[in-house]
mmCIF file of C-alpha atoms in Angstrom:
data_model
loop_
_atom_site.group_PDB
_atom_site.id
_atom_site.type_symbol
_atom_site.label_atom_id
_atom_site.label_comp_id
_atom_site.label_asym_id
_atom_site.label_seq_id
_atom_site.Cartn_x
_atom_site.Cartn_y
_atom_site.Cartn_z
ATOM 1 C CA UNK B 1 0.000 0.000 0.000
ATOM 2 C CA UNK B 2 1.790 3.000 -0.968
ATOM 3 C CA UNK B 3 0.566 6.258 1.635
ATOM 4 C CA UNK B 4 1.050 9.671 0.851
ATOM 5 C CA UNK B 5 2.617 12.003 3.098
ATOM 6 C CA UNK B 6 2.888 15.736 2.968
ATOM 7 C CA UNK B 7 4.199 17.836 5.658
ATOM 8 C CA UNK B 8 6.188 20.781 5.384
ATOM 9 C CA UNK B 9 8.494 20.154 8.478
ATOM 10 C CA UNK B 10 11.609 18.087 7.262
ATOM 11 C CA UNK B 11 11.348 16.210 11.057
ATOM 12 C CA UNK B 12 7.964 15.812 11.287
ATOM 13 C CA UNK B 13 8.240 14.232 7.141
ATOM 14 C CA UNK B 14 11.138 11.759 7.977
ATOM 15 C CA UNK B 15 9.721 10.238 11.218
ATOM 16 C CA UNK B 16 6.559 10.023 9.243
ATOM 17 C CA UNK B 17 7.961 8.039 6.681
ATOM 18 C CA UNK B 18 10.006 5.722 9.415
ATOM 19 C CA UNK B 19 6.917 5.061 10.870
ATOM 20 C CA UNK B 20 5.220 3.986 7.448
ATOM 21 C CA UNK B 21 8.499 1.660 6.904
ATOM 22 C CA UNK B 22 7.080 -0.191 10.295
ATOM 23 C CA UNK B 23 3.854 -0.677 8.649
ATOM 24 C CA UNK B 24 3.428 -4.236 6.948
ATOM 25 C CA UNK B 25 3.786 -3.518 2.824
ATOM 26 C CA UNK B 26 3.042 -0.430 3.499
ATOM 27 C CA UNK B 27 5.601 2.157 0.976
ATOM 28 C CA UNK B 28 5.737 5.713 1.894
ATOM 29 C CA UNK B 29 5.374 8.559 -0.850
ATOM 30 C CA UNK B 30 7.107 11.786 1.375
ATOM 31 C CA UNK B 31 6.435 15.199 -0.221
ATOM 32 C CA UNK B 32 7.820 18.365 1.710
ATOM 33 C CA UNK B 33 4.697 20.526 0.558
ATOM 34 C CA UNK B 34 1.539 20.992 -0.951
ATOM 35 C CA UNK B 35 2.778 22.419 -4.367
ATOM 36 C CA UNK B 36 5.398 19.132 -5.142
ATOM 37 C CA UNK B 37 1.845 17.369 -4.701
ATOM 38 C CA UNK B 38 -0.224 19.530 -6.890
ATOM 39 C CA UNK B 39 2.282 19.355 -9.597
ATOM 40 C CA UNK B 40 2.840 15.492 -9.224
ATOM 41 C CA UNK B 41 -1.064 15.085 -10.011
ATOM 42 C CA UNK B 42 -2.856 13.195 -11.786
ATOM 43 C CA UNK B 43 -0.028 10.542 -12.242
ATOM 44 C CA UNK B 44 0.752 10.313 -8.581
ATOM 45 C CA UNK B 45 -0.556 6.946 -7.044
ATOM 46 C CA UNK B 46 -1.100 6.302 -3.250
ATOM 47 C CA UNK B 47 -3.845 4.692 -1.609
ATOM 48 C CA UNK B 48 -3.729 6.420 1.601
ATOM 49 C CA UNK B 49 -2.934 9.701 2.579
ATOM 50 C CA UNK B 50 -1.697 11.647 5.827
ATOM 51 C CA UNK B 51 -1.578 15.552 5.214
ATOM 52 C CA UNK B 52 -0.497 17.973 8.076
ATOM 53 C CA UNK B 53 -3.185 20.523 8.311
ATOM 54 C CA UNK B 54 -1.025 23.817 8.728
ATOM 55 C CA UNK B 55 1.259 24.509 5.841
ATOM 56 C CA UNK B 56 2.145 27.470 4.037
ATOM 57 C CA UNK B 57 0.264 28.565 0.623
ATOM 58 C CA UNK B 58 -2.305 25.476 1.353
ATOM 59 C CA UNK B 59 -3.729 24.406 4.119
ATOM 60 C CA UNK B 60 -4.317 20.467 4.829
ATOM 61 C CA UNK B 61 -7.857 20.609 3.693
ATOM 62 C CA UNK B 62 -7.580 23.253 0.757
ATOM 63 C CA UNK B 63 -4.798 20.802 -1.020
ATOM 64 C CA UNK B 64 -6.941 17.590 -0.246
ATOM 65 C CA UNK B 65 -10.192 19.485 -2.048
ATOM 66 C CA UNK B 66 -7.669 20.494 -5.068
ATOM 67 C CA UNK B 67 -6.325 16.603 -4.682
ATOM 68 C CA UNK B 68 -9.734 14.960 -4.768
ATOM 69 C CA UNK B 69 -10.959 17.348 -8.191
ATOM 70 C CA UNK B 70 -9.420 13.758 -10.054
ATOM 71 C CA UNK B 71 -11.751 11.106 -9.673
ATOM 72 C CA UNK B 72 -9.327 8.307 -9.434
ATOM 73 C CA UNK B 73 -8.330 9.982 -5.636
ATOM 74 C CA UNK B 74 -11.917 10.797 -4.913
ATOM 75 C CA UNK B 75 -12.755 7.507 -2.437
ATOM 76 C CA UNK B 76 -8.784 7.420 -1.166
ATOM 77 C CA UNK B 77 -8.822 7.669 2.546
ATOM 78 C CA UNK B 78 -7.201 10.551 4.128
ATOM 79 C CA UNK B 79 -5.879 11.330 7.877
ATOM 80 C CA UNK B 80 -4.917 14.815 8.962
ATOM 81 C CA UNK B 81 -2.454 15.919 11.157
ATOM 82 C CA UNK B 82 -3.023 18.547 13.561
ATOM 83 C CA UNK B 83 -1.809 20.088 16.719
ATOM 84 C CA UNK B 84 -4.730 22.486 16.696
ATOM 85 C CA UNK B 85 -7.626 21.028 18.993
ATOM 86 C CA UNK B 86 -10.025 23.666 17.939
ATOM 87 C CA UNK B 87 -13.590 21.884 16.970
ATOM 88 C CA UNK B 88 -14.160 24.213 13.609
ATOM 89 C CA UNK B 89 -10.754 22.699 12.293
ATOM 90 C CA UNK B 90 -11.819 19.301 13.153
ATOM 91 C CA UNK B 91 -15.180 19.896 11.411
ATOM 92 C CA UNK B 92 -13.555 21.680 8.223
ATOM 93 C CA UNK B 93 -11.556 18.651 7.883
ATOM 94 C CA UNK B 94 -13.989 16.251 8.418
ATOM 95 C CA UNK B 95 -16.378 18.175 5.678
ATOM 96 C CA UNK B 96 -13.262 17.485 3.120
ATOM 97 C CA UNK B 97 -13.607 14.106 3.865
ATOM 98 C CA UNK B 98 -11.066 13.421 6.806
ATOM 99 C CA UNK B 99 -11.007 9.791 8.019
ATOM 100 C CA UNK B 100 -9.342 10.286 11.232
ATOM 101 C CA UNK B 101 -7.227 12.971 12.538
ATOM 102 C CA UNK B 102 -3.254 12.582 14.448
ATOM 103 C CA UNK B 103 -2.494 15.101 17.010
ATOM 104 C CA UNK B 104 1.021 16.705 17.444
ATOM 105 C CA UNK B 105 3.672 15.860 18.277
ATOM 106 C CA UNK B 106 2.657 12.186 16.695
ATOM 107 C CA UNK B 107 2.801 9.420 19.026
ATOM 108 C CA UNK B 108 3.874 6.053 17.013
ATOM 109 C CA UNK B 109 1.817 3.866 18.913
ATOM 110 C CA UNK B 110 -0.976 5.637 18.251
ATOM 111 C CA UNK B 111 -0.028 6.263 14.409
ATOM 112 C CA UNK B 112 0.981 2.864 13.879
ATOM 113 C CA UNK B 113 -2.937 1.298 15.703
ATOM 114 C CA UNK B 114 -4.771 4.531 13.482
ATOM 115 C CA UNK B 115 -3.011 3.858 10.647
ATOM 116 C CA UNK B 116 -2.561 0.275 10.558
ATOM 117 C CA UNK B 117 -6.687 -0.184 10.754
ATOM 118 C CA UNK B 118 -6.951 2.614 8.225
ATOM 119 C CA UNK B 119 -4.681 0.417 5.520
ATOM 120 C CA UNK B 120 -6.310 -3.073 6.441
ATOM 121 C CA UNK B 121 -9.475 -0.895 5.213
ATOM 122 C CA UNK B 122 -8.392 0.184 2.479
ATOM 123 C CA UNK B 123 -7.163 -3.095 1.983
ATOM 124 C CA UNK B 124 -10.619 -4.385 2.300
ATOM 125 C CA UNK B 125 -11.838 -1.834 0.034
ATOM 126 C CA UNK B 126 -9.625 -2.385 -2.843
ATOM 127 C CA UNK B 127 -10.551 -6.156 -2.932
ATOM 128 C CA UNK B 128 -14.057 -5.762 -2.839
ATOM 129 C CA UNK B 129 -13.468 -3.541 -5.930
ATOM 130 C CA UNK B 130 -11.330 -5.810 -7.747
ATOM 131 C CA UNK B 131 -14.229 -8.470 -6.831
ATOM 132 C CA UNK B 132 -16.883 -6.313 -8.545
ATOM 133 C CA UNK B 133 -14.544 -5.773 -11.395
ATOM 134 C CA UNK B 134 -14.015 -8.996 -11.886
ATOM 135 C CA UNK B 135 -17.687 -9.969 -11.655
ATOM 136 C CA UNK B 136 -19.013 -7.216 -13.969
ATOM 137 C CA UNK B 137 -15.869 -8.751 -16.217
ATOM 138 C CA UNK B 138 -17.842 -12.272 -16.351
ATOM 139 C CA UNK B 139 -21.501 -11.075 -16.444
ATOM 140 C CA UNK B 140 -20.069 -9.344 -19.418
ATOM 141 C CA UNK B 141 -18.581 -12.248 -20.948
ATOM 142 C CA UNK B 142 -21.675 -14.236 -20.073
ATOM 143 C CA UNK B 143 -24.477 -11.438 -22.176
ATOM 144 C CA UNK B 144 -21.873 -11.727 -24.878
ATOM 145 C CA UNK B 145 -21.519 -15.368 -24.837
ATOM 146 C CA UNK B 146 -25.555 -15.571 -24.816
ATOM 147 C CA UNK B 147 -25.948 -12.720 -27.402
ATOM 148 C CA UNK B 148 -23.604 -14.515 -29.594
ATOM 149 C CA UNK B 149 -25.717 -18.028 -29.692
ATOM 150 C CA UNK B 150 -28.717 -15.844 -29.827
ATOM 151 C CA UNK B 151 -27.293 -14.408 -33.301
ATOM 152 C CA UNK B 152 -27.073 -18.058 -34.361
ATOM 153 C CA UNK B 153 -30.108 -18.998 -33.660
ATOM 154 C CA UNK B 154 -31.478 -16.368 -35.786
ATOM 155 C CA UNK B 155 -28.892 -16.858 -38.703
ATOM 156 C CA UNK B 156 -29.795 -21.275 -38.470
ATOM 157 C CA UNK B 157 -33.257 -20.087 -38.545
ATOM 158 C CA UNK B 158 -32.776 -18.175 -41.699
ATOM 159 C CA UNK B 159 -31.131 -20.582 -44.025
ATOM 160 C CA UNK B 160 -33.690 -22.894 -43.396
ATOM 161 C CA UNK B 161 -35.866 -20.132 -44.900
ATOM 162 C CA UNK B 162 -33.680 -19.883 -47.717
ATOM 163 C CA UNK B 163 -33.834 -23.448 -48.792
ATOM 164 C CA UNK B 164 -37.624 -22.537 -49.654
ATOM 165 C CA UNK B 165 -36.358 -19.551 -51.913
ATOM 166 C CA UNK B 166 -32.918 -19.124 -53.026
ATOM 167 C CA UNK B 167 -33.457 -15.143 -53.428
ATOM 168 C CA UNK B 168 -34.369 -14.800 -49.306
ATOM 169 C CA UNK B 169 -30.821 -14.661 -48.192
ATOM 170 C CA UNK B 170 -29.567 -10.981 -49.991
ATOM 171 C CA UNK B 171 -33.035 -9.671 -49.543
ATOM 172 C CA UNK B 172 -33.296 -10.542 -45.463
ATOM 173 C CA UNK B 173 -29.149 -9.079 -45.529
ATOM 174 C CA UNK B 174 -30.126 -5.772 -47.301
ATOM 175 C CA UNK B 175 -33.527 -5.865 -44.964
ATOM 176 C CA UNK B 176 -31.311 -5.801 -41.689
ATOM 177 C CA UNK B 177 -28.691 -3.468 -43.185
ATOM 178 C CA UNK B 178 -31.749 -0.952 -44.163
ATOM 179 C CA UNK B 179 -33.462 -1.034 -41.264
ATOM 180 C CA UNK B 180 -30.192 -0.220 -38.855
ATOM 181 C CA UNK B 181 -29.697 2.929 -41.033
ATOM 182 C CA UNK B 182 -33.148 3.846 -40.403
ATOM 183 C CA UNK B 183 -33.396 2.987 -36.845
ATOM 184 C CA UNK B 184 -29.821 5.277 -36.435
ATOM 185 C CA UNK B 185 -31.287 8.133 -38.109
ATOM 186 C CA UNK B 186 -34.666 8.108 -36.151
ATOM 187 C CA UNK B 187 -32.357 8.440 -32.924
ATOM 188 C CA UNK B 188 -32.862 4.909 -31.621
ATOM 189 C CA UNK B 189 -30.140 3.812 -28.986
ATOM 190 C CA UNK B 190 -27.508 2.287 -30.359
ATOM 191 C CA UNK B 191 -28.102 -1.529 -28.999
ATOM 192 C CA UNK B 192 -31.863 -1.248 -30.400
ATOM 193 C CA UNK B 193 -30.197 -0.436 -33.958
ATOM 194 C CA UNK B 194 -27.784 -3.360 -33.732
ATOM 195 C CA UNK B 195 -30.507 -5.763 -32.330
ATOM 196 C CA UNK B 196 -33.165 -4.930 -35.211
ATOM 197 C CA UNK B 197 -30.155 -5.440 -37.554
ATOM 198 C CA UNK B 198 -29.701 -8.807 -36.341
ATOM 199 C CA UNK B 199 -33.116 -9.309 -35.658
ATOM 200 C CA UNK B 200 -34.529 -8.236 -39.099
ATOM 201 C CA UNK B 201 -33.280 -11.183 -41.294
ATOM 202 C CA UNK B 202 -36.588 -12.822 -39.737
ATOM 203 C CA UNK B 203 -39.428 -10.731 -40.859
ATOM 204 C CA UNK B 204 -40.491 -13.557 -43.369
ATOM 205 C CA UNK B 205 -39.637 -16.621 -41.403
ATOM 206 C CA UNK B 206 -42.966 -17.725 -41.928
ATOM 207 C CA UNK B 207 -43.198 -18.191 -45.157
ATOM 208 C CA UNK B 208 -41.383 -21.524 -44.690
ATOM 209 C CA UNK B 209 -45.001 -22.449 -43.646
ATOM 210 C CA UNK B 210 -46.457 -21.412 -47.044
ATOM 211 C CA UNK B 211 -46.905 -23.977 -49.874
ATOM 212 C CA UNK B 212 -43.924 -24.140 -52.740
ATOM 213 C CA UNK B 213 -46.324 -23.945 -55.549
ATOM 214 C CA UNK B 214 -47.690 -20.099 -53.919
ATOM 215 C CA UNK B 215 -44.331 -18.981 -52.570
ATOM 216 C CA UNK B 216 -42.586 -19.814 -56.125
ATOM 217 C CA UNK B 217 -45.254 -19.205 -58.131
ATOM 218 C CA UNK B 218 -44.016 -17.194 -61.660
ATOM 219 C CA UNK B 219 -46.605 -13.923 -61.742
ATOM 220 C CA UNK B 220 -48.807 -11.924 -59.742
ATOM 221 C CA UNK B 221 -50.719 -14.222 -56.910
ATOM 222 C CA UNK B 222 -54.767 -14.401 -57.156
ATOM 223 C CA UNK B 223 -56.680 -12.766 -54.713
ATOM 224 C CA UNK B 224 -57.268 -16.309 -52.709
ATOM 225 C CA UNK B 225 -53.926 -16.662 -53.079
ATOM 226 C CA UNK B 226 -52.598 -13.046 -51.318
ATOM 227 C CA UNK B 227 -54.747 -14.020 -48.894
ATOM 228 C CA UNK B 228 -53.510 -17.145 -47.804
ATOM 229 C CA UNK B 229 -49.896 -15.592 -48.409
ATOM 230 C CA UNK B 230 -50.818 -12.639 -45.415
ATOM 231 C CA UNK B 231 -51.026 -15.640 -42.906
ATOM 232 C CA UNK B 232 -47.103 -15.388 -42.980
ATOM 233 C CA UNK B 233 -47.025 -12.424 -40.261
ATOM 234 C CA UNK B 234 -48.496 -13.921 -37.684
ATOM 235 C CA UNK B 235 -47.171 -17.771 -38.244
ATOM 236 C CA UNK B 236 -43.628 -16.141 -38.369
ATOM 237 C CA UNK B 237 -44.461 -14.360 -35.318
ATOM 238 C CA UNK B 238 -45.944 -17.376 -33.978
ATOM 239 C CA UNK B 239 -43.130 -19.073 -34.513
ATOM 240 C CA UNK B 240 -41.008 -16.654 -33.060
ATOM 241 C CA UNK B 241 -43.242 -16.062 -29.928
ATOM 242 C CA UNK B 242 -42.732 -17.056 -26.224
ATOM 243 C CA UNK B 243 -38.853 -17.187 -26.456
ATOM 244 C CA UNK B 244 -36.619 -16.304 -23.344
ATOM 245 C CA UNK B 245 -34.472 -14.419 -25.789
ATOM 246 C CA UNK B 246 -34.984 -10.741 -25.746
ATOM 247 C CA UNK B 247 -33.394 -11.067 -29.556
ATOM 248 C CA UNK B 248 -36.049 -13.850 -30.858
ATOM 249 C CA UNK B 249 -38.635 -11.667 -29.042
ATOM 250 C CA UNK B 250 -38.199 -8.940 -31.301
ATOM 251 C CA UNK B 251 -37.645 -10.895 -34.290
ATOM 252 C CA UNK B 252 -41.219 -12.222 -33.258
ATOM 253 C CA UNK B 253 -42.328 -7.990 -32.598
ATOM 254 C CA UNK B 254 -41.196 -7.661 -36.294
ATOM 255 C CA UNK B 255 -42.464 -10.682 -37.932
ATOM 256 C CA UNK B 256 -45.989 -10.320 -37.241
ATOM 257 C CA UNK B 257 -46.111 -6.580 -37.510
ATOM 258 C CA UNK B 258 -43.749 -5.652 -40.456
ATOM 259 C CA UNK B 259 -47.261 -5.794 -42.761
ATOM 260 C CA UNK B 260 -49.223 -3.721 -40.876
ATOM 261 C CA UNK B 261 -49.999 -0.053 -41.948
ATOM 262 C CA UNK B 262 -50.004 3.373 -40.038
ATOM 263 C CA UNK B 263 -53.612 3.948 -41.072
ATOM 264 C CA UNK B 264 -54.439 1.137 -39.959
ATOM 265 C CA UNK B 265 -55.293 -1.024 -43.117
ATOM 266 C CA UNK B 266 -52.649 -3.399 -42.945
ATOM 267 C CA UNK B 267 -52.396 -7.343 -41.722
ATOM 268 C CA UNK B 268 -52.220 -9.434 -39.901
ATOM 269 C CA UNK B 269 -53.790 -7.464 -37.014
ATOM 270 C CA UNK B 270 -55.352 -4.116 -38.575
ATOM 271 C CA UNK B 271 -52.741 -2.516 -35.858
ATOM 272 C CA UNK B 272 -52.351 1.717 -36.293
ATOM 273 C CA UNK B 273 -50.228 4.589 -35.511
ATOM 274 C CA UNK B 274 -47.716 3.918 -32.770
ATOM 275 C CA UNK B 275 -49.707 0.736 -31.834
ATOM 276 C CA UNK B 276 -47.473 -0.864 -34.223
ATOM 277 C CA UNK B 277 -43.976 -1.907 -32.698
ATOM 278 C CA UNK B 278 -41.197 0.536 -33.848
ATOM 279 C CA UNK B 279 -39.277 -1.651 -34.934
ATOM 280 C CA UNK B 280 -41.717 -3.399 -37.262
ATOM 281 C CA UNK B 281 -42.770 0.044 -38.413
ATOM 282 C CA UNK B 282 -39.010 0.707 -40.049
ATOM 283 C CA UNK B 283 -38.531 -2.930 -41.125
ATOM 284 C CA UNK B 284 -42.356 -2.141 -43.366
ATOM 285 C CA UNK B 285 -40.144 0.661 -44.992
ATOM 286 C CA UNK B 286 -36.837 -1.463 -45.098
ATOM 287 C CA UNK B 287 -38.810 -4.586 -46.674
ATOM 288 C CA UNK B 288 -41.200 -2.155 -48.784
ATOM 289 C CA UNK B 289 -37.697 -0.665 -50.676
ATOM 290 C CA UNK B 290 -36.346 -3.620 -51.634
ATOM 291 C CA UNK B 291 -38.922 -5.008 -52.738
ATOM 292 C CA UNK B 292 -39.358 -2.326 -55.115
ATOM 293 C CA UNK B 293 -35.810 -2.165 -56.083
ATOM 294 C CA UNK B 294 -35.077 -5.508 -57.054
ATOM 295 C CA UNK B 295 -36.798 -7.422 -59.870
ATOM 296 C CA UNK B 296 -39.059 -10.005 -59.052
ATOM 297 C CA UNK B 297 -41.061 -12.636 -61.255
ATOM 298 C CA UNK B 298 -43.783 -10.830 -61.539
ATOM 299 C CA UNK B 299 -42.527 -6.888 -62.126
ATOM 300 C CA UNK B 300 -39.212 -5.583 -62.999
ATOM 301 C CA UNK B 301 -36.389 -3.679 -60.481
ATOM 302 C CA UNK B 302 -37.509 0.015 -59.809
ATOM 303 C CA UNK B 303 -35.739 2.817 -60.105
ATOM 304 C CA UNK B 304 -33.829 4.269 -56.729
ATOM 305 C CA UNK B 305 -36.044 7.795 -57.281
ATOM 306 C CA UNK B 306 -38.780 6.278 -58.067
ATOM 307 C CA UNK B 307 -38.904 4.171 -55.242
ATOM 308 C CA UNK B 308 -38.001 7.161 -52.719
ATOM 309 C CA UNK B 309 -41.097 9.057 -54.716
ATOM 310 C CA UNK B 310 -43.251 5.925 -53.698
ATOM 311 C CA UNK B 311 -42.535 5.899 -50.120
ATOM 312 C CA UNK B 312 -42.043 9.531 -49.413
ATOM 313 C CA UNK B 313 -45.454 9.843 -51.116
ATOM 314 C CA UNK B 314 -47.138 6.738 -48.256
ATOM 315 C CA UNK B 315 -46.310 8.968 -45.125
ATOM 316 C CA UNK B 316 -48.992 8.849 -43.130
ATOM 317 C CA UNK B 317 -50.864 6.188 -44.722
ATOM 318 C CA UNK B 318 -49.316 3.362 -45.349
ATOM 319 C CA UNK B 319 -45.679 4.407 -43.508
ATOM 320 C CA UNK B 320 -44.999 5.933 -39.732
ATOM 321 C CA UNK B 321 -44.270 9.783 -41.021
ATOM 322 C CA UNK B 322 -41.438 10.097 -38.575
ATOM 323 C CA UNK B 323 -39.816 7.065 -39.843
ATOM 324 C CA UNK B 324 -40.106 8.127 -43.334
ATOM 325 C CA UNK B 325 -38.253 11.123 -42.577
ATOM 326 C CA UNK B 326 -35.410 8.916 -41.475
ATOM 327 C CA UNK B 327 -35.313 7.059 -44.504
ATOM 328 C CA UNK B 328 -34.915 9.912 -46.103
ATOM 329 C CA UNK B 329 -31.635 10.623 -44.059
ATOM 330 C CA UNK B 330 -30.653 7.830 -44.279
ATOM 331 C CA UNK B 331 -30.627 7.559 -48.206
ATOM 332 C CA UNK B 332 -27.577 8.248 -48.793
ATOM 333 C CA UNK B 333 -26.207 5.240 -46.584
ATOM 334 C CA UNK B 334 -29.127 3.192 -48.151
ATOM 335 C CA UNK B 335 -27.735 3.749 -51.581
ATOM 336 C CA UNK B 336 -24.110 2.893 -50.341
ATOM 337 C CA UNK B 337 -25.490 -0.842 -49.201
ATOM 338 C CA UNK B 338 -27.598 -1.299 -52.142
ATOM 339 C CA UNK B 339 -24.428 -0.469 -54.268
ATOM 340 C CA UNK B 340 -22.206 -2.552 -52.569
ATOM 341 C CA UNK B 341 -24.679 -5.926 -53.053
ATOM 342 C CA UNK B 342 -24.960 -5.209 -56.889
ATOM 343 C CA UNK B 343 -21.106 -5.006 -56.644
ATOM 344 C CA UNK B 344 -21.072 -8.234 -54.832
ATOM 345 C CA UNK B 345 -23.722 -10.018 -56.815
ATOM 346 C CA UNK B 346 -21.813 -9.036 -60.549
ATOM 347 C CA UNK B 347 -18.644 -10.462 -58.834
ATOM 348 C CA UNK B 348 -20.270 -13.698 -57.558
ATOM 349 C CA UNK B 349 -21.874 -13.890 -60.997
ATOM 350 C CA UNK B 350 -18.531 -13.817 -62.912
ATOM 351 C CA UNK B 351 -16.955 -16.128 -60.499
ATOM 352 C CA UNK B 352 -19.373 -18.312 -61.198
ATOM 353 C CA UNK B 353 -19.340 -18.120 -64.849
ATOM 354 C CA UNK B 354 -15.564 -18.764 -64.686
ATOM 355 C CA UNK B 355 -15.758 -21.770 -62.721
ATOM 356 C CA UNK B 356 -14.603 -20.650 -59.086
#
């Protein structure tokens, strides 16, 4: 334990520091006044400290209230030394923060029982932090270690999807990477916009429930057959539902609502305004864009414009106003991702036309 000591009497310093030599593992740090302390700050480590309280420029107390301005002295227990009895000392030290006080002249049995209880607290202290440090360390490691199967859950869960349609896996990947740009521009925190990201790949888990012959069907469904397509939402949140996982639990949140429309005239459950889940509110946009901007069976790719046009132009009816406004924001990262997968896609295409 290494103890501070500043007094500006050269005696009074060096039998100081013999008595800290007495003290088990106990180092002294001896400064002859307040200003060699000052300038020694912040690097200046001790984890006790014993000030006299009369000293030129500073007193005792005014140095320990310039000491404990750093927070990493701020819970560091400190003793003063005094040979002034008066009670409004006592109490302007013990408003600083004083510990315990040593009267002069010092008396060594005294300062080495004070002292000596002082350390074994600090002591004490120090390991209970290092306990809680090392705790927080493993809880950590623990949310990251859950988090982690969590996120492969939700990836296992998605290439089963994709066996059903080969197209699923860039579309649920743009999906997620849309939906974190819009959920960063709306002013979400930042773990919400990572967990909707990961979460977001799952919007259309349940059409692994629908029948090949309607979910690969070449054209524009029937009317029977849009139908029977809506039941998707809820058996993807169905399917979802009930997990302990906060992560699934969204997916779920997103799945069954990702359909639904601010004015109320969407499916599965006719939900408006902010009775929709936020999250399924952006993901509506997110899925709604790329959709538009990528050809399909039955229509060719939109244009990015006109696609903005579209949605801009379904604020408040079939799109959360507010979260239209941060697509809008967010365009120009939008356009960065959708970019990047055309990039990817012509490269994967030529690879595979070359035989790699």
């Amino acid at each position: 334990m290494r103890i501070l000591l500043v007094d500006d009497n050269n005696t009074n310093l060096k039998l100081l520091t013999k008595l800290v030599a007495k003290l088990d593992q106990c180092e002294a740090v001896p400064f002859a006044g307040p200003d060699a302390v000052l300038s020694a700050l912040p690097d200046l480590d001790f984890d006790v400290a014993i000030i006299d309280y009369q000293m030129p420029v500073y007193n005792g107390v005014e140095l320990y209230t310039e000491i404990v301005r750093f927070e990493k002295y701020a819970d560091v227990p400190v003793i003063f030394i005094t040979a002034d009895t008066d009670m409004t000392t006592r109490m302007a030290a013990l408003n600083a923060g004083a510990i315990d006080f040593l009267t002069k002249p010092v008396n060594p049995i005294e300062f080495q029982a004070r002292v000596q209880n002082i350390v074994s607290l600090s002591r004490a202290r120090k390991q209970l932090a290092d306990q809680a440090e090392w705790l927080r360390r493993e809880v950590d490691r623990a949310v990251a270690e859950l988090r982690q199967r969590e996120q492969e859950i939700i990836h296992r869960l998605t290439l089963a999807a994709e066996y059903k349609d080969p197209h699923t896996s860039r579309h649920t990947s743009r999906v997620a990477s849309y939906s974190e740009a819009i959920a960063v521009e709306l002013g979400l925190p930042e773990q919400l916009c990572n967990d909707i990201r990961l979460a977001a790949p799952m919007h259309d888990i349940g059409k692994a429930a629908m029948p090949d012959t309607l979910l690969l069907k070449q054209g524009r469904l029937t009317e029977a057959e849009y139908r029977q397509m809506q039941a998707h939402a809820q058996i993807g949140g169905n399917i979802l539902a009930q997990s302990h996982s906060s992560l699934l639990q969204l997916a779920s949140e997103i799945a069954v609502s990702h359909h639904e429309r601010w004015d109320g005239q969407g499916y599965p459950n006719r939900l408006s305004g902010e009775a929709i889940p936020i999250a399924g509110r952006i993901v509506c946009i997110a899925d709604n864009f790329d959709a538009l901007t990528t050809e399909r069976p039955y229509k060719s790719a939109w244009s990015f414009d006109r696609t903005v046009e579209h949605i801009r132009g379904r604020a408040g009816s079939q799109f959360d106003p507010q979260c239209v406004a941060a697509f809008e924001r967010a365009l120009p990262k939008i356009y960065e991702i959708m970019q990047q997968d055309r990039e990817e896609q012509a490269l994967s295409a030529i690879a595979s036309a070359s035989g790699f």
